[in-house]
mmCIF file of C-alpha atoms in Angstrom:
data_model
loop_
_atom_site.group_PDB
_atom_site.id
_atom_site.type_symbol
_atom_site.label_atom_id
_atom_site.label_comp_id
_atom_site.label_asym_id
_atom_site.label_seq_id
_atom_site.Cartn_x
_atom_site.Cartn_y
_atom_site.Cartn_z
ATOM 1 C CA UNK A 209 -13.548 17.014 -43.932
ATOM 2 C CA UNK A 210 -13.524 18.607 -40.469
ATOM 3 C CA UNK A 211 -15.977 21.194 -41.595
ATOM 4 C CA UNK A 212 -18.316 18.842 -42.894
ATOM 5 C CA UNK A 213 -18.394 17.284 -39.214
ATOM 6 C CA UNK A 214 -18.709 20.493 -37.554
ATOM 7 C CA UNK A 215 -21.984 21.352 -39.565
ATOM 8 C CA UNK A 216 -23.477 18.037 -38.511
ATOM 9 C CA UNK A 217 -23.407 17.702 -34.425
ATOM 10 C CA UNK A 218 -24.621 13.995 -34.400
ATOM 11 C CA UNK A 219 -21.746 12.841 -36.644
ATOM 12 C CA UNK A 220 -19.555 14.965 -34.876
ATOM 13 C CA UNK A 221 -20.331 13.553 -31.545
ATOM 14 C CA UNK A 222 -19.843 10.060 -33.196
ATOM 15 C CA UNK A 223 -16.715 10.929 -34.386
ATOM 16 C CA UNK A 224 -15.518 12.180 -31.072
ATOM 17 C CA UNK A 225 -16.764 9.021 -29.245
ATOM 18 C CA UNK A 226 -14.800 6.576 -31.589
ATOM 19 C CA UNK A 227 -11.668 8.661 -31.043
ATOM 20 C CA UNK A 228 -12.154 8.645 -27.247
ATOM 21 C CA UNK A 229 -13.022 4.890 -27.243
ATOM 22 C CA UNK A 230 -9.874 4.099 -29.436
ATOM 23 C CA UNK A 231 -7.705 6.086 -27.150
ATOM 24 C CA UNK A 232 -9.238 4.392 -24.147
ATOM 25 C CA UNK A 233 -8.645 0.900 -25.576
ATOM 26 C CA UNK A 234 -5.269 1.729 -26.422
ATOM 27 C CA UNK A 235 -4.686 2.516 -22.775
ATOM 28 C CA UNK A 236 -6.326 -0.174 -20.935
ATOM 29 C CA UNK A 237 -5.613 -3.223 -22.928
ATOM 30 C CA UNK A 238 -1.908 -3.041 -21.592
ATOM 31 C CA UNK A 239 -3.488 -3.171 -18.199
ATOM 32 C CA UNK A 240 -5.160 -6.195 -18.795
ATOM 33 C CA UNK A 241 -2.281 -8.046 -20.682
ATOM 34 C CA UNK A 242 0.357 -7.098 -18.309
ATOM 35 C CA UNK A 243 0.114 -4.739 -15.407
ATOM 36 C CA UNK A 244 -2.965 -6.236 -13.840
ATOM 37 C CA UNK A 245 -1.091 -9.206 -12.966
ATOM 38 C CA UNK A 246 1.211 -9.180 -10.078
ATOM 39 C CA UNK A 247 4.134 -7.468 -10.648
ATOM 40 C CA UNK A 248 7.899 -9.329 -10.366
ATOM 41 C CA UNK A 249 8.788 -9.355 -6.581
ATOM 42 C CA UNK A 250 5.146 -8.606 -5.298
ATOM 43 C CA UNK A 251 4.264 -10.769 -2.395
ATOM 44 C CA UNK A 252 1.361 -11.175 0.038
ATOM 45 C CA UNK A 253 1.522 -9.274 3.436
ATOM 46 C CA UNK A 254 2.954 -10.915 6.517
ATOM 47 C CA UNK A 255 0.768 -11.293 9.632
ATOM 48 C CA UNK A 256 2.450 -8.709 11.128
ATOM 49 C CA UNK A 257 2.361 -6.112 8.119
ATOM 50 C CA UNK A 258 -1.158 -7.037 7.943
ATOM 51 C CA UNK A 259 -1.632 -6.194 11.568
ATOM 52 C CA UNK A 260 -0.229 -2.885 10.609
ATOM 53 C CA UNK A 261 -1.932 -2.311 7.764
ATOM 54 C CA UNK A 262 -5.100 -2.776 9.938
ATOM 55 C CA UNK A 263 -4.059 0.003 12.281
ATOM 56 C CA UNK A 264 -3.152 2.283 9.435
ATOM 57 C CA UNK A 265 -6.898 1.886 8.231
ATOM 58 C CA UNK A 266 -8.393 2.273 11.837
ATOM 59 C CA UNK A 267 -6.564 5.488 12.694
ATOM 60 C CA UNK A 268 -7.556 6.765 9.235
ATOM 61 C CA UNK A 269 -3.938 7.427 7.857
ATOM 62 C CA UNK A 270 -5.901 6.808 4.360
ATOM 63 C CA UNK A 271 -7.963 9.762 4.962
ATOM 64 C CA UNK A 272 -4.574 12.179 4.661
ATOM 65 C CA UNK A 273 -2.487 10.004 2.561
ATOM 66 C CA UNK A 274 -2.733 8.478 -0.930
ATOM 67 C CA UNK A 275 -1.125 5.191 -2.009
ATOM 68 C CA UNK A 276 -0.961 6.060 -5.848
ATOM 69 C CA UNK A 277 1.589 7.728 -7.777
ATOM 70 C CA UNK A 278 0.470 9.036 -11.130
ATOM 71 C CA UNK A 279 2.774 8.784 -14.265
ATOM 72 C CA UNK A 280 3.778 12.500 -14.100
ATOM 73 C CA UNK A 281 7.343 13.804 -13.530
ATOM 74 C CA UNK A 282 6.240 15.992 -10.837
ATOM 75 C CA UNK A 283 5.083 12.829 -8.670
ATOM 76 C CA UNK A 284 7.880 10.236 -9.915
ATOM 77 C CA UNK A 285 10.397 13.080 -8.858
ATOM 78 C CA UNK A 286 9.202 13.335 -5.681
ATOM 79 C CA UNK A 287 7.737 9.706 -4.781
ATOM 80 C CA UNK A 288 9.526 7.469 -7.093
ATOM 81 C CA UNK A 289 8.357 5.091 -9.954
ATOM 82 C CA UNK A 290 4.817 5.539 -10.704
ATOM 83 C CA UNK A 291 2.323 2.953 -9.415
ATOM 84 C CA UNK A 292 1.526 -0.188 -11.404
ATOM 85 C CA UNK A 293 -1.817 -2.120 -11.043
ATOM 86 C CA UNK A 294 -0.350 -5.371 -10.173
ATOM 87 C CA UNK A 295 1.377 -4.140 -7.079
ATOM 88 C CA UNK A 296 -2.132 -3.653 -5.406
ATOM 89 C CA UNK A 297 -2.861 -7.758 -6.503
ATOM 90 C CA UNK A 298 -2.940 -8.583 -2.596
ATOM 91 C CA UNK A 299 -4.447 -5.308 -1.264
ATOM 92 C CA UNK A 300 -7.995 -5.618 0.057
ATOM 93 C CA UNK A 301 -9.312 -2.948 0.019
ATOM 94 C CA UNK A 302 -6.992 -0.794 -1.989
ATOM 95 C CA UNK A 303 -5.910 2.154 -0.404
ATOM 96 C CA UNK A 304 -5.449 4.709 -3.215
ATOM 97 C CA UNK A 305 -6.898 7.436 -1.378
ATOM 98 C CA UNK A 306 -8.280 10.887 -3.175
ATOM 99 C CA UNK A 307 -6.843 13.218 -0.929
ATOM 100 C CA UNK A 308 -3.260 14.383 -0.138
ATOM 101 C CA UNK A 309 -3.015 16.247 2.854
ATOM 102 C CA UNK A 310 0.116 14.632 3.369
ATOM 103 C CA UNK A 311 2.458 13.164 1.023
ATOM 104 C CA UNK A 312 1.787 9.782 -0.766
ATOM 105 C CA UNK A 313 3.131 6.616 0.858
ATOM 106 C CA UNK A 314 3.231 4.134 -1.837
ATOM 107 C CA UNK A 315 7.044 3.841 -1.842
ATOM 108 C CA UNK A 316 7.713 4.989 1.616
ATOM 109 C CA UNK A 317 9.729 2.131 2.858
ATOM 110 C CA UNK A 318 12.342 3.191 0.049
ATOM 111 C CA UNK A 319 13.312 6.541 1.828
ATOM 112 C CA UNK A 320 12.088 6.384 5.325
ATOM 113 C CA UNK A 321 13.659 4.373 8.243
ATOM 114 C CA UNK A 322 12.068 2.455 11.202
ATOM 115 C CA UNK A 323 13.680 5.058 13.612
ATOM 116 C CA UNK A 324 12.118 7.978 11.667
ATOM 117 C CA UNK A 325 8.687 6.615 11.633
ATOM 118 C CA UNK A 326 9.004 5.933 15.410
ATOM 119 C CA UNK A 327 9.981 9.481 15.987
ATOM 120 C CA UNK A 328 7.410 10.834 13.397
ATOM 121 C CA UNK A 329 4.330 8.995 15.018
ATOM 122 C CA UNK A 330 5.313 9.744 18.331
ATOM 123 C CA UNK A 331 5.405 13.705 17.822
ATOM 124 C CA UNK A 332 5.162 14.669 14.066
ATOM 125 C CA UNK A 333 5.966 18.534 14.377
ATOM 126 C CA UNK A 334 9.264 17.657 16.149
ATOM 127 C CA UNK A 335 10.454 15.861 13.052
ATOM 128 C CA UNK A 336 8.445 17.503 10.257
ATOM 129 C CA UNK A 337 8.370 21.565 11.470
ATOM 130 C CA UNK A 338 4.993 22.934 10.689
ATOM 131 C CA UNK A 339 3.422 19.650 10.390
ATOM 132 C CA UNK A 340 -0.485 19.610 11.006
ATOM 133 C CA UNK A 341 -0.448 15.698 11.551
ATOM 134 C CA UNK A 342 -1.827 14.706 14.682
ATOM 135 C CA UNK A 343 0.770 12.685 17.271
ATOM 136 C CA UNK A 344 -0.134 8.942 17.644
ATOM 137 C CA UNK A 345 1.095 8.197 21.074
ATOM 138 C CA UNK A 346 -1.681 5.703 21.643
ATOM 139 C CA UNK A 347 0.005 3.339 19.225
ATOM 140 C CA UNK A 348 3.043 3.260 21.679
ATOM 141 C CA UNK A 349 0.840 1.280 24.571
ATOM 142 C CA UNK A 350 -1.911 -0.071 22.515
ATOM 143 C CA UNK A 351 -1.316 -3.482 21.538
ATOM 144 C CA UNK A 352 -1.670 -4.799 17.760
ATOM 145 C CA UNK A 353 -4.493 -7.437 16.926
ATOM 146 C CA UNK A 354 -2.297 -10.359 15.462
ATOM 147 C CA UNK A 355 -5.284 -12.645 15.883
ATOM 148 C CA UNK A 356 -7.335 -10.863 13.372
ATOM 149 C CA UNK A 357 -4.238 -10.143 11.004
ATOM 150 C CA UNK A 358 -3.916 -14.239 10.880
ATOM 151 C CA UNK A 359 -7.564 -14.469 10.359
ATOM 152 C CA UNK A 360 -7.507 -12.387 7.468
ATOM 153 C CA UNK A 361 -4.454 -14.030 6.064
ATOM 154 C CA UNK A 362 -6.127 -17.490 6.341
ATOM 155 C CA UNK A 363 -9.258 -16.161 4.889
ATOM 156 C CA UNK A 364 -7.467 -14.311 1.777
ATOM 157 C CA UNK A 365 -5.336 -17.659 1.313
ATOM 158 C CA UNK A 366 -8.180 -20.168 1.129
ATOM 159 C CA UNK A 367 -10.803 -17.880 -0.421
ATOM 160 C CA UNK A 368 -9.001 -15.734 -3.315
ATOM 161 C CA UNK A 369 -5.872 -18.347 -3.255
ATOM 162 C CA UNK A 370 -3.527 -15.652 -2.205
ATOM 163 C CA UNK A 371 0.221 -17.440 -2.436
ATOM 164 C CA UNK A 372 1.068 -18.006 1.107
ATOM 165 C CA UNK A 373 3.719 -20.554 1.761
ATOM 166 C CA UNK A 374 4.785 -20.970 -1.607
ATOM 167 C CA UNK A 375 8.028 -20.125 -3.628
ATOM 168 C CA UNK A 376 7.043 -17.428 -5.975
ATOM 169 C CA UNK A 377 10.731 -16.117 -7.272
ATOM 170 C CA UNK A 378 11.781 -19.784 -8.166
ATOM 171 C CA UNK A 379 14.646 -19.619 -5.696
ATOM 172 C CA UNK A 380 13.740 -22.553 -3.440
ATOM 173 C CA UNK A 381 12.433 -20.703 -0.608
ATOM 174 C CA UNK A 382 9.029 -19.571 0.715
ATOM 175 C CA UNK A 383 8.532 -16.014 0.253
ATOM 176 C CA UNK A 384 5.871 -15.654 2.955
ATOM 177 C CA UNK A 385 5.162 -18.019 5.323
ATOM 178 C CA UNK A 386 1.927 -18.462 7.033
ATOM 179 C CA UNK A 387 1.454 -22.103 8.178
ATOM 180 C CA UNK A 388 -0.937 -22.925 10.880
ATOM 181 C CA UNK A 389 -2.039 -20.409 13.749
ATOM 182 C CA UNK A 390 0.912 -21.031 16.011
ATOM 183 C CA UNK A 391 3.405 -20.747 13.384
ATOM 184 C CA UNK A 392 1.976 -17.532 12.073
ATOM 185 C CA UNK A 393 1.828 -15.897 15.338
ATOM 186 C CA UNK A 394 5.448 -17.044 16.241
ATOM 187 C CA UNK A 395 6.612 -15.771 13.031
ATOM 188 C CA UNK A 396 4.998 -12.325 13.544
ATOM 189 C CA UNK A 397 6.693 -12.134 17.071
ATOM 190 C CA UNK A 398 10.049 -12.650 15.331
ATOM 191 C CA UNK A 399 9.386 -10.146 12.660
ATOM 192 C CA UNK A 400 8.420 -7.530 15.504
ATOM 193 C CA UNK A 401 11.964 -8.219 17.137
ATOM 194 C CA UNK A 402 13.362 -7.137 13.938
ATOM 195 C CA UNK A 403 11.507 -3.856 13.759
ATOM 196 C CA UNK A 404 12.009 -3.145 17.532
ATOM 197 C CA UNK A 405 15.687 -3.330 17.048
ATOM 198 C CA UNK A 406 15.587 -0.275 15.074
ATOM 199 C CA UNK A 407 13.760 1.708 17.622
ATOM 200 C CA UNK A 408 14.888 3.674 20.369
ATOM 201 C CA UNK A 409 12.158 3.220 22.799
ATOM 202 C CA UNK A 410 12.875 1.078 25.616
ATOM 203 C CA UNK A 411 9.653 0.055 26.825
ATOM 204 C CA UNK A 412 8.729 -0.987 23.243
ATOM 205 C CA UNK A 413 11.827 -3.252 23.100
ATOM 206 C CA UNK A 414 10.636 -4.940 26.376
ATOM 207 C CA UNK A 415 7.206 -5.562 25.264
ATOM 208 C CA UNK A 416 8.420 -7.028 22.225
ATOM 209 C CA UNK A 417 10.903 -9.168 23.887
ATOM 210 C CA UNK A 418 7.919 -10.245 26.341
ATOM 211 C CA UNK A 419 5.872 -11.437 23.242
ATOM 212 C CA UNK A 420 3.546 -8.356 23.274
ATOM 213 C CA UNK A 421 3.486 -6.211 19.963
ATOM 214 C CA UNK A 422 2.559 -2.529 20.098
ATOM 215 C CA UNK A 423 0.692 -0.934 17.398
ATOM 216 C CA UNK A 424 3.437 1.137 16.527
ATOM 217 C CA UNK A 425 5.920 -1.740 15.697
ATOM 218 C CA UNK A 426 3.025 -3.449 13.341
ATOM 219 C CA UNK A 427 2.346 -0.253 11.562
ATOM 220 C CA UNK A 428 6.421 0.409 10.991
ATOM 221 C CA UNK A 429 6.392 -3.122 9.660
ATOM 222 C CA UNK A 430 3.568 -2.151 6.973
ATOM 223 C CA UNK A 431 4.945 1.119 6.166
ATOM 224 C CA UNK A 432 8.527 -0.575 5.521
ATOM 225 C CA UNK A 433 6.579 -3.035 3.035
ATOM 226 C CA UNK A 434 5.567 -0.315 0.959
ATOM 227 C CA UNK A 435 8.209 -0.018 -2.034
#
């Protein structure tokens, strides 16, 4: 039978197309049926985490780090469970990346601590000998833009129906509180205190205590949320 197809290029091409189409449907349909929906436990970013995500994009972290673990043993052994499409439900834009000068960060919150990120961002080569990553000392003095972060959260809530101020897990508690501007900013500052408590830099602690949020605090909040 296959010998017959091999002698007829047109029909052989049609056969190959049908096989590939069928395989593609088998692979894609489950994503539409299940994995394209938000995974259990997935929740929107808080205002502080969004501010950190903006720092991540502004400083081009996504140029060297991907956020997409492929379903290969070599990747899952190193980075953890492979990525599910539903986990990106609240990412705008997606930060999958296409280059890994540094490691994938999709689940970095599972194995790096606030203290580790603090030291690494200040002087990468002191934490990872031979690292070619530049230092980001400016993040320790430059303040995070909470206003823009709140505007983003408010926009995706009203335009894209992102579920802020909702009980997603059915436990009677709001998973990510947004509320009005004053409530959201106050919550971000309280969240920042939790991050600062795990840091050693006294100037950072003082800034946060005075209501000033350095970029490094927001960035760490974002990195800690990647699990």
